[in-house]
CSV table of C-alpha atoms and ligand atoms in Angstrom, one decimal:
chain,number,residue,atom,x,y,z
A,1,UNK,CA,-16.7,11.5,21.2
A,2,UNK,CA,-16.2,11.6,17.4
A,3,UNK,CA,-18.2,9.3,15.0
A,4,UNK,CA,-15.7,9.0,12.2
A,5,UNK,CA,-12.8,7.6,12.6
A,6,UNK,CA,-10.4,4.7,11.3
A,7,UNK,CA,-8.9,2.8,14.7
A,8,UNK,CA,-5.5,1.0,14.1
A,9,UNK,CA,-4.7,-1.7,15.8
A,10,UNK,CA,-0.4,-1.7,16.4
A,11,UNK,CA,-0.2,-5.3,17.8
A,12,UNK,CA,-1.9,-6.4,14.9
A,13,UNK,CA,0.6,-4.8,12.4
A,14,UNK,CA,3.4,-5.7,14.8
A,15,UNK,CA,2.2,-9.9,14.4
A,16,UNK,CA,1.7,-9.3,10.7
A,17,UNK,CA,5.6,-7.8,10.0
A,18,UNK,CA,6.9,-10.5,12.8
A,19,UNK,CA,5.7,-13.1,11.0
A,20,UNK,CA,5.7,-12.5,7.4
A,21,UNK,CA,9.7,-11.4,8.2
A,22,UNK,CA,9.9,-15.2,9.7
A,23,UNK,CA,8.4,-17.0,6.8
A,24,UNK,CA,10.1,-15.0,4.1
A,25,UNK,CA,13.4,-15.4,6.4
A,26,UNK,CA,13.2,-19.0,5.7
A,27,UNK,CA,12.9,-18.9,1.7
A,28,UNK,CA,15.8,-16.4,2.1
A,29,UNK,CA,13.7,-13.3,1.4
A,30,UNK,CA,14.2,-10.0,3.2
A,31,UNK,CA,11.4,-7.3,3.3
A,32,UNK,CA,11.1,-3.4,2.8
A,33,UNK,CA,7.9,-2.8,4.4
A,34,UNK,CA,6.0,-0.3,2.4
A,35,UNK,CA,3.8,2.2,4.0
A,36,UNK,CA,2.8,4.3,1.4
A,37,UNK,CA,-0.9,3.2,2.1
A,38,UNK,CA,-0.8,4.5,5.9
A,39,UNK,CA,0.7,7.9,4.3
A,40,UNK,CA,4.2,7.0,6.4
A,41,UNK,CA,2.4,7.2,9.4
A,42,UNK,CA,4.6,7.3,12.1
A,43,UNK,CA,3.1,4.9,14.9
A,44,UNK,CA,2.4,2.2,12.4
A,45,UNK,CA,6.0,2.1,10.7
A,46,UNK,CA,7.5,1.9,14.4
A,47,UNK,CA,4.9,-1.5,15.1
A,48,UNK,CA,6.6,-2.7,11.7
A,49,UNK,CA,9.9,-1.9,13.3
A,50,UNK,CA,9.4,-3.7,16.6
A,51,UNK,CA,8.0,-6.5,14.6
A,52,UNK,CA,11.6,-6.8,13.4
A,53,UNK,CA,12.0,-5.3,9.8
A,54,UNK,CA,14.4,-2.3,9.4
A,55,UNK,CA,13.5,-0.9,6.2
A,56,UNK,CA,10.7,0.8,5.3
A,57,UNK,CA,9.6,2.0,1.8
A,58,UNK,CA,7.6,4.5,0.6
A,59,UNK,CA,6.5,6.3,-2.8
A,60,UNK,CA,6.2,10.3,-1.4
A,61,UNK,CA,8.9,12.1,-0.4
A,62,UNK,CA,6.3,13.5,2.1
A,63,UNK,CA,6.0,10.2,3.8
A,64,UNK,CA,9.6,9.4,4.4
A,65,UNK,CA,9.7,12.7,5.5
A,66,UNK,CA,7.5,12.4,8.2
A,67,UNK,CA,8.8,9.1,9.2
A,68,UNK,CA,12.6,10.8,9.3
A,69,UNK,CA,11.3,13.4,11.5
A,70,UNK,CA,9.7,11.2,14.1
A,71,UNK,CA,12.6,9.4,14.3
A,72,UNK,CA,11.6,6.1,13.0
A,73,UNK,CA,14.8,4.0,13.5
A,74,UNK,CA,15.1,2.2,10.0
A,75,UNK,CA,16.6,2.2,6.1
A,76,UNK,CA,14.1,4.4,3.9
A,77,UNK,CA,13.7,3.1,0.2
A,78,UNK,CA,11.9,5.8,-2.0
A,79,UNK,CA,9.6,3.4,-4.2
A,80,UNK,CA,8.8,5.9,-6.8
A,81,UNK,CA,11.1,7.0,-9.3
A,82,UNK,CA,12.3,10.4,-8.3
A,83,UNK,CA,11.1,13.6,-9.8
A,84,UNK,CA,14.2,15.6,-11.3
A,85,UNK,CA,12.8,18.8,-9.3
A,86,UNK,CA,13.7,16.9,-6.0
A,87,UNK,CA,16.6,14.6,-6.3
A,88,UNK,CA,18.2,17.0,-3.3
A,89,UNK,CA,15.5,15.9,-1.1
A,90,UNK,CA,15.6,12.3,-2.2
A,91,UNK,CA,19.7,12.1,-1.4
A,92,UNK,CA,18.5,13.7,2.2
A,93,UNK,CA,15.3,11.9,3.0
A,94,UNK,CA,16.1,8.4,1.4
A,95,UNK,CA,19.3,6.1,1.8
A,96,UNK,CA,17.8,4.4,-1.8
A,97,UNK,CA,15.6,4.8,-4.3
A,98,UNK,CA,14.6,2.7,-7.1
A,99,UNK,CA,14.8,4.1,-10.6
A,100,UNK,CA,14.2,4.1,-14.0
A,101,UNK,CA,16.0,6.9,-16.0
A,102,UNK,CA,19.6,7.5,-16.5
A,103,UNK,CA,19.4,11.7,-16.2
A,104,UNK,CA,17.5,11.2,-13.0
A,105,UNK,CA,20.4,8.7,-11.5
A,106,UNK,CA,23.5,11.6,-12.8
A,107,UNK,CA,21.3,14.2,-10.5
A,108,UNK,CA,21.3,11.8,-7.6
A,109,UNK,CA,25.0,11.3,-8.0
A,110,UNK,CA,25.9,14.8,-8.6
A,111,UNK,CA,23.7,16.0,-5.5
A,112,UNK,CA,24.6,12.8,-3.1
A,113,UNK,CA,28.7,14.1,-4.2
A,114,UNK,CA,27.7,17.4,-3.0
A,115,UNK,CA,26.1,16.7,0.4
A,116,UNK,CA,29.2,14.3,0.7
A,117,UNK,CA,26.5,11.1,0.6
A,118,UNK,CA,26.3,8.3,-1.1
A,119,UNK,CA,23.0,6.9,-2.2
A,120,UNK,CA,21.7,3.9,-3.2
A,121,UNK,CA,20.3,3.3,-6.4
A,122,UNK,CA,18.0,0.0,-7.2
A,123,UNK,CA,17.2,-0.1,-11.0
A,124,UNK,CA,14.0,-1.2,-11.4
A,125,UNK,CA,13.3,-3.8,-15.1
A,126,UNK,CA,10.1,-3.7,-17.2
A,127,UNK,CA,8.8,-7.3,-16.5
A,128,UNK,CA,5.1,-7.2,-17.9
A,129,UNK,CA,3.3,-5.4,-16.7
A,130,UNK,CA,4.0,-2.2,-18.0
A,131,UNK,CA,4.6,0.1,-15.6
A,132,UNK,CA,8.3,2.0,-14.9
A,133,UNK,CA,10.8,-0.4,-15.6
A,134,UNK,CA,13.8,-0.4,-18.1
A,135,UNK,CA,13.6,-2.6,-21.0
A,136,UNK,CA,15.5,-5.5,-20.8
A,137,UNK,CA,17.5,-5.2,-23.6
A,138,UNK,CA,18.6,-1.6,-22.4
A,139,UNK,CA,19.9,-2.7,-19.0
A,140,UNK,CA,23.1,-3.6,-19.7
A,141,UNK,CA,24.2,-0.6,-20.7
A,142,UNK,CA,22.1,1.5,-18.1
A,143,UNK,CA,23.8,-0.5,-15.7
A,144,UNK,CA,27.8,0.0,-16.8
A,145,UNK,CA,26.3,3.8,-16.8
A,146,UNK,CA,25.6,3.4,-13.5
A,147,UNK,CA,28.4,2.0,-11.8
A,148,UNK,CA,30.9,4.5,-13.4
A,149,UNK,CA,28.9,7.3,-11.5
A,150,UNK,CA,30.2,8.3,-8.1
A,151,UNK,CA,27.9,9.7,-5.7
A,152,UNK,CA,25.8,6.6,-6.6
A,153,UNK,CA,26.5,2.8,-5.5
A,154,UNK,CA,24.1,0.5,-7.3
A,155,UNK,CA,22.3,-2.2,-4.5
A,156,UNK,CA,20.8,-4.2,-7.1
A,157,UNK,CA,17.8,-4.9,-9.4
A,158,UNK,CA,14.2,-4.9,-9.0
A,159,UNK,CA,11.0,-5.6,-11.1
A,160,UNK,CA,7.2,-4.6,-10.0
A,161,UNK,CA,4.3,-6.6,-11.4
A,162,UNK,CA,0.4,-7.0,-10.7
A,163,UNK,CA,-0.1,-3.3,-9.9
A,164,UNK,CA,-1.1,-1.6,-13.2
A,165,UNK,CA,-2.1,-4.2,-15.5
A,166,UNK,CA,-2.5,-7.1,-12.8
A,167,UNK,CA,0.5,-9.3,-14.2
A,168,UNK,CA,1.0,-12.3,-11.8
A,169,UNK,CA,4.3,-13.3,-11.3
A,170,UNK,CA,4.3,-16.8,-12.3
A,171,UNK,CA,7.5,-19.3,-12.3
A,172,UNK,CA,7.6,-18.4,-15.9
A,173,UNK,CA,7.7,-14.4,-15.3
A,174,UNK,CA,10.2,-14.7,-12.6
A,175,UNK,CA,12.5,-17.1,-13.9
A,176,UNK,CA,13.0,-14.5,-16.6
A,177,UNK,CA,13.6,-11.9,-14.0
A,178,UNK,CA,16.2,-14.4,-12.7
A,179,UNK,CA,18.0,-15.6,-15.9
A,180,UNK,CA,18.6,-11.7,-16.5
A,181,UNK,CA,20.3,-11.0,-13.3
A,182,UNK,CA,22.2,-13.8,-14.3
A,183,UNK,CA,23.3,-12.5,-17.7
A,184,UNK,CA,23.9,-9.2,-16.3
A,185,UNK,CA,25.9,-10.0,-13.8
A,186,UNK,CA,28.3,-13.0,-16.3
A,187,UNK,CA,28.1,-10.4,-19.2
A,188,UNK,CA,29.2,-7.2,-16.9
A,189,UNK,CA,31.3,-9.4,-14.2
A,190,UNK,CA,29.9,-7.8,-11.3
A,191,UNK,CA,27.8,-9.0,-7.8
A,192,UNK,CA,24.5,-7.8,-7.8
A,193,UNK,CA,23.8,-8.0,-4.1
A,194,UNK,CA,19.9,-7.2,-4.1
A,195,UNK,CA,17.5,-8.9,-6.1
A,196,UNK,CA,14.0,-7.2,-5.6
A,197,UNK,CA,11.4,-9.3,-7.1
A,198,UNK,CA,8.0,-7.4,-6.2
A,199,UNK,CA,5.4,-6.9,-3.5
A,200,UNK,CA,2.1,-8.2,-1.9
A,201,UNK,CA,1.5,-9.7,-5.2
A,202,UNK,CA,4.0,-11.9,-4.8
A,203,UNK,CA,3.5,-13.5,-2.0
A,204,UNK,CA,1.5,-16.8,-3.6
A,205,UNK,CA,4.2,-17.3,-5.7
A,206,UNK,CA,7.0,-16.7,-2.8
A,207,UNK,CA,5.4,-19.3,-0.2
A,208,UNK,CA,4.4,-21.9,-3.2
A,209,UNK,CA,7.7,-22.2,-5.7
A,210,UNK,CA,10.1,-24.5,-5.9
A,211,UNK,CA,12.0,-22.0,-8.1
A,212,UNK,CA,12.6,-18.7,-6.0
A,213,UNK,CA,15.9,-18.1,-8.3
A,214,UNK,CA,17.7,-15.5,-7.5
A,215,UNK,CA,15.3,-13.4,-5.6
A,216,UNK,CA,16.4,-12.3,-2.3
A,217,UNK,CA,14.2,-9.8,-1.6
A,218,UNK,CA,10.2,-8.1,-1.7
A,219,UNK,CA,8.6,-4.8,-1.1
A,220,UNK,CA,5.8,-5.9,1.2
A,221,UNK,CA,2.4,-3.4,1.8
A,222,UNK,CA,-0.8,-4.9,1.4
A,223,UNK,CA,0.3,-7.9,3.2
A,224,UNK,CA,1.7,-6.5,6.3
A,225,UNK,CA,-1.4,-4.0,6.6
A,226,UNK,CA,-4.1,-6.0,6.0
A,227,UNK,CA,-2.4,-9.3,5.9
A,228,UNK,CA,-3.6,-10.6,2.4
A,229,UNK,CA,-2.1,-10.8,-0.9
A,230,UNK,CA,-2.9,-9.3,-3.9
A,231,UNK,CA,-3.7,-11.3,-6.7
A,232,UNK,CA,-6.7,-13.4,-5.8
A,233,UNK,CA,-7.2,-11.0,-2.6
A,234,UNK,CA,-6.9,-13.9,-0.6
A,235,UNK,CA,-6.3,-13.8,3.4
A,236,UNK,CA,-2.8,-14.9,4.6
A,237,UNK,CA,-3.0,-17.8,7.1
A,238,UNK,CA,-1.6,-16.6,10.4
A,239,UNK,CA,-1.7,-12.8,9.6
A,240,UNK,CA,-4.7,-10.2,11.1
A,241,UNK,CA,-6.9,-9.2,8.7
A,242,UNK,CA,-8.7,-6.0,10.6
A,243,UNK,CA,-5.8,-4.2,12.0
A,244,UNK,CA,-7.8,-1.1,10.8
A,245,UNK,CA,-11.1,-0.5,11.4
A,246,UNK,CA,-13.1,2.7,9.9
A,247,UNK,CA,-15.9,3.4,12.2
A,248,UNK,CA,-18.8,6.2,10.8
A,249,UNK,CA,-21.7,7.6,12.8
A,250,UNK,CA,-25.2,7.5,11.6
A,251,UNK,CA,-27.0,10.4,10.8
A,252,UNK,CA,-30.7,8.8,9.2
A,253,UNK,CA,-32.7,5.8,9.6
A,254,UNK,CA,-35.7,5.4,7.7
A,255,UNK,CA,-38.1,2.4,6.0
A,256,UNK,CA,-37.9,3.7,2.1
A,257,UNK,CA,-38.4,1.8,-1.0
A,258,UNK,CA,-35.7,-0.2,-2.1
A,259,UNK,CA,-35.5,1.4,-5.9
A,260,UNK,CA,-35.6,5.2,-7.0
A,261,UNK,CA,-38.7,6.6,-8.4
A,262,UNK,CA,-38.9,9.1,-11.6
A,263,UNK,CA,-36.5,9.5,-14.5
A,264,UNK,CA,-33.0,9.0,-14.3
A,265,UNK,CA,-29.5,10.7,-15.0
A,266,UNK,CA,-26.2,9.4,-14.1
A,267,UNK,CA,-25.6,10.0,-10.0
A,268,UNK,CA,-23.2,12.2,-8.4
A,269,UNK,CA,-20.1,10.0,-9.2
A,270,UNK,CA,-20.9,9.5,-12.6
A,271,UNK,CA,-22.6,6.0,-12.3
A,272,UNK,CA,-25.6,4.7,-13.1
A,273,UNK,CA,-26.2,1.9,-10.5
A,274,UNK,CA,-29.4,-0.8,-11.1
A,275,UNK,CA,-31.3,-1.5,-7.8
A,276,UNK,CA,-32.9,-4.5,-7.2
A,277,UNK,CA,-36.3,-4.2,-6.0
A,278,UNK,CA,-36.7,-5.2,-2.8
A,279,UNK,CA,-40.0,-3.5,-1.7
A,280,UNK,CA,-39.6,-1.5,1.6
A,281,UNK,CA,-36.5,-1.9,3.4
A,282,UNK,CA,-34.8,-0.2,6.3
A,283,UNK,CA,-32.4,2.9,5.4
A,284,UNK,CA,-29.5,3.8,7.4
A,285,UNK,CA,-27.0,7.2,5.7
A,286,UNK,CA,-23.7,6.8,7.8
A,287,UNK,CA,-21.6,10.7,7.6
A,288,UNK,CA,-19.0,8.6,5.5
A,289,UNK,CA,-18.1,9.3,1.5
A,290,UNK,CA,-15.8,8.8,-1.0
A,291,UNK,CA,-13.8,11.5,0.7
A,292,UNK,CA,-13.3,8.8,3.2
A,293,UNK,CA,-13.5,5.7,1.5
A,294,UNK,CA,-13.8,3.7,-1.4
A,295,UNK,CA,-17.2,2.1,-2.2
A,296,UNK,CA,-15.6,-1.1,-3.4
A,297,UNK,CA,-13.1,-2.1,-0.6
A,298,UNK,CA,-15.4,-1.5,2.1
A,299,UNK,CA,-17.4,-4.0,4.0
A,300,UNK,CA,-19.8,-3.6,7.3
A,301,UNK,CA,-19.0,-6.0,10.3
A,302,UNK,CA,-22.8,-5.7,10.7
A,303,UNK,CA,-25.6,-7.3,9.3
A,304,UNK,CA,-25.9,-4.6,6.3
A,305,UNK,CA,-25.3,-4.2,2.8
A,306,UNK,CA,-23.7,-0.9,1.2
A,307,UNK,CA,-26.4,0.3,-1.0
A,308,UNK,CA,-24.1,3.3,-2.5
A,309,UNK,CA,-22.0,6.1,-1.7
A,310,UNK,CA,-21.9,10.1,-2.5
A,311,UNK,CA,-19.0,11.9,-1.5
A,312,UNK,CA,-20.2,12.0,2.0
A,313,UNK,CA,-23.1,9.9,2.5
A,314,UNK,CA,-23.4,6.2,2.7
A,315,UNK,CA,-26.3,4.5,2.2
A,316,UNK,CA,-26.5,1.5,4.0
A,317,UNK,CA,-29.6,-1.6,3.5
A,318,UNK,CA,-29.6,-2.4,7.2
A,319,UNK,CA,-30.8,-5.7,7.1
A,320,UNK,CA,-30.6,-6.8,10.8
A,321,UNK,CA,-32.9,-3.6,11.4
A,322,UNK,CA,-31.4,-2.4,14.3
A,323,UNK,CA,-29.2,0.6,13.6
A,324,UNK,CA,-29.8,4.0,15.0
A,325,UNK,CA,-29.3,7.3,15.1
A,326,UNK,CA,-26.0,8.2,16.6
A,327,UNK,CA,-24.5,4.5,16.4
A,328,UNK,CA,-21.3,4.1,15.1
A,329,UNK,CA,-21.0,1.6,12.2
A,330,UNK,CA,-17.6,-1.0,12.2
A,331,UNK,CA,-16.5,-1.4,8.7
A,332,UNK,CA,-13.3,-3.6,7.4
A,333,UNK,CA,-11.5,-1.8,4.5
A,334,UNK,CA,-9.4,-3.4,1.9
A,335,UNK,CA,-6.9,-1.0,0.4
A,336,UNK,CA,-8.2,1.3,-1.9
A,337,UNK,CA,-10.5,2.3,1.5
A,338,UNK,CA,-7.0,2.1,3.9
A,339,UNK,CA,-5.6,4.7,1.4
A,340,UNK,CA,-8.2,7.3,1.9
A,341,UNK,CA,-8.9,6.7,5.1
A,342,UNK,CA,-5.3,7.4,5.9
A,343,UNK,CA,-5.2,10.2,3.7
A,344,UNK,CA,-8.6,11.9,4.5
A,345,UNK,CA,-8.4,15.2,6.5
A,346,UNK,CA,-11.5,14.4,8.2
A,347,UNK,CA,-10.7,11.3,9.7
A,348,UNK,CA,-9.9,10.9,13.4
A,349,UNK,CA,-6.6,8.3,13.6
A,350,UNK,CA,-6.8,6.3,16.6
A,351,UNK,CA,-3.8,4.4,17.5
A,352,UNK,CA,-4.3,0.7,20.0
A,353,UNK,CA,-2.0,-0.8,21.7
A,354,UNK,CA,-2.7,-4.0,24.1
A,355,UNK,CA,-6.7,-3.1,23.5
A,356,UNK,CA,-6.1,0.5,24.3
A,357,UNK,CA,-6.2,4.2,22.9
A,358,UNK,CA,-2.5,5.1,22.8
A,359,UNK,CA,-2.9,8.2,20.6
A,360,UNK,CA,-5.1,10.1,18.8
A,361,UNK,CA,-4.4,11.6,15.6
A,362,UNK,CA,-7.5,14.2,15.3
A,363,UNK,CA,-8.9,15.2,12.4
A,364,UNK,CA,-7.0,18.3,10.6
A,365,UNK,CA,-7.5,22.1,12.3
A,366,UNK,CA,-9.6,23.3,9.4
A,367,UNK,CA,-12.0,20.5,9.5
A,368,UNK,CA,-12.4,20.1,13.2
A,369,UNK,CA,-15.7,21.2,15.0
B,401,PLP,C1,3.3,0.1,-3.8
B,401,PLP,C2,4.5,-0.6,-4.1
B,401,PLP,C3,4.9,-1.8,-3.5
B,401,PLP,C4,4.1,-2.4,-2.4
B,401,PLP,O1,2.9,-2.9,-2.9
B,401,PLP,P1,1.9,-3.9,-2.0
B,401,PLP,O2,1.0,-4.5,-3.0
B,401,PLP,O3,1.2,-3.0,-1.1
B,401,PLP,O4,2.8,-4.9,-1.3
B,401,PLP,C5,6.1,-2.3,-3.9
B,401,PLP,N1,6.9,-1.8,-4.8
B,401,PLP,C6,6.5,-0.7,-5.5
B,401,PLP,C7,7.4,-0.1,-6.5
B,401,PLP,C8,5.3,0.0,-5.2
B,401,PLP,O5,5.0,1.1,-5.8
């Protein structure tokens, strides 16, 4: 029996691809399925698979490394533009990757014409929100550049909102994005087959517009995961919300006083949080920290509130007053928690399908006991 753990439900994830596919089908979306917040894990991307889409993206070479190696049966899409020290292992571990600078795309060419390959290249267009993207008035160009290369055959264009600066992609911000696949492709005379307008973020804006344009295609996470989207954080009608499910074991339970006593520096994580005074109330420290988790996508399917977190202690307010020592705690993540679950060494994976434990992913050798 191990306390701390983050249980993945594959059915779930299965529904969630198998029907977001289906609706976005019917606007005349496809999907890339991005699993860079499940660190490529293996079992999930092949539930995203059976739920019917066949390509899967990712931002680590890591990840579609470990995917490769399983065998996962689909198209892999690097999602972060490649790093000049390993466009080898990008032309052997991805079909495509989406990209940004023109010396990174000769590499690609030169290495795919070595291995004999011929990789895919997306080029990805600054559309607000100010992370990689060429500017608009260089893509052109960028693009003629592109298509003279051999080694590289250019899929299409793609722009990323919402993640850095939290840019929503409105009617007015895509029809931009559309008008200048449509100059690009008059001005240069040339098909532009794939049309990549975003991910998760999207997703209000794909199911609501009357003016989808020339968009043909997303780069769905978030979504498919944890079946929301991500501007408003808002659940998806349909989709499973708590395919995942971090569960910690708890270590203290104690009546305490509900604000700190004596003078006051900032805490271990740099913060200085005001407490609310309460009187006494009933303590429970679940072995989970930021190692694990993050504080503010986390929330207890019990009657408790999250009082604060250290790097490996959670305080909890446990309101219903019935915890004890030794229970395991349910908690629903959002993503930022997902992410470091996923990613923590010290987290058993447990993998269910049809309600039970397929697999078990323990926690790393050196942290085992
Ligand atoms: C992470 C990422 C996505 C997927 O984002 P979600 O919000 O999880 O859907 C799509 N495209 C790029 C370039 C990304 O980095």
């Amino acid at each position: 029996m191990t306390g701390t753990r983050i249980e993945i439900n594959l059915d779930r994830i299965e529904h969630n691809a198998r029907t977001l596919r289906e609706r976005y089908a019917e606007r005349g979306i496809d999907i890339t399925a991005v699993t860079k917040g499940v660190c490529g894990d293996p079992a999930i991307a092949r539930a995203i698979v059976r739920g019917g889409i066949r390509s899967l993206g990712d931002s680590r070479l890591e990840n579609l490394r470990r995917m490769r190696l399983a065998g996962v049966d689909a198209e892999l899409m690097l999602l972060r533009p490649p790093r000049p020290s390993r466009v080898a292992q990008v032309v052997a571990l991805a079909d495509v990757s989406l990209n940004t600078e023109l010396e990174v795309v000769r590499l690609l060419a030169a290495h795919a014409r070595a291995a004999g390959r011929v990789h895919g290249v997306i080029l990805m267009v600054e559309g607000g929100d100010l992370r990689e993207g060429i500017m608009p008035r260089d893509l052109p160009e960028f693009v003629e550049q592109v298509v003279a290369l051999k080694g590289v055959r250019l899929r299409g264009i793609g722009t990323n909102l919402v993640c850095l600066n939290g840019v929503i992609p409105t009617d007015e911000v895509m029809g931009a994005f559309s008008r200048l696949v449509d100059n690009l492709e008059r001005d240069l005379d040339m098909a532009l087959p794939l049309v990549s307008g975003g991910n998760s973020g999207n997703h209000q804006w794909v199911m609501s517009t009357e003016r989808i344009g020339r968009v043909n295609h997303l780069r769905i996470g978030e979504a498919i995961l944890l079946g929301q989207e991500s501007t408003r954080r808002q659940r998806i009608e349909g989709l499973a919300s708590d395919a995942f499910t971090v569960i910690g074991e708890v270590i203290e339970v104690k009546d305490k006083p509900s604000r700190p006593r004596g003078e006051r520096a900032l805490n271990a994580l740099g913060r200085r949080p005001e407490r609310e005074d309460l009187g006494t109330i009933r303590r429970a420290i679940v072995a989970l920290g930021e190692q694990d988790v993050a504080l503010n996508a986390l929330r207890p399917r019990v009657n408790a509130r999250i009082v604060g977190m250290c790097s490996d202690q959670l305080v909890l307010h446990d309101r219903g007053g019935t915890l004890k020592v030794g229970d395991p705690v349910p908690f629903d993540v959002a993503y930022g928690s997902l992410m470091r679950a996923m990613t923590s060494p010290y987290m058993e994976k447990r993998y269910l399908r049809h309600g039970e434990a397929v697999a078990i992913a323990p926690v790393m050798a050196a942290a085992r006991v």
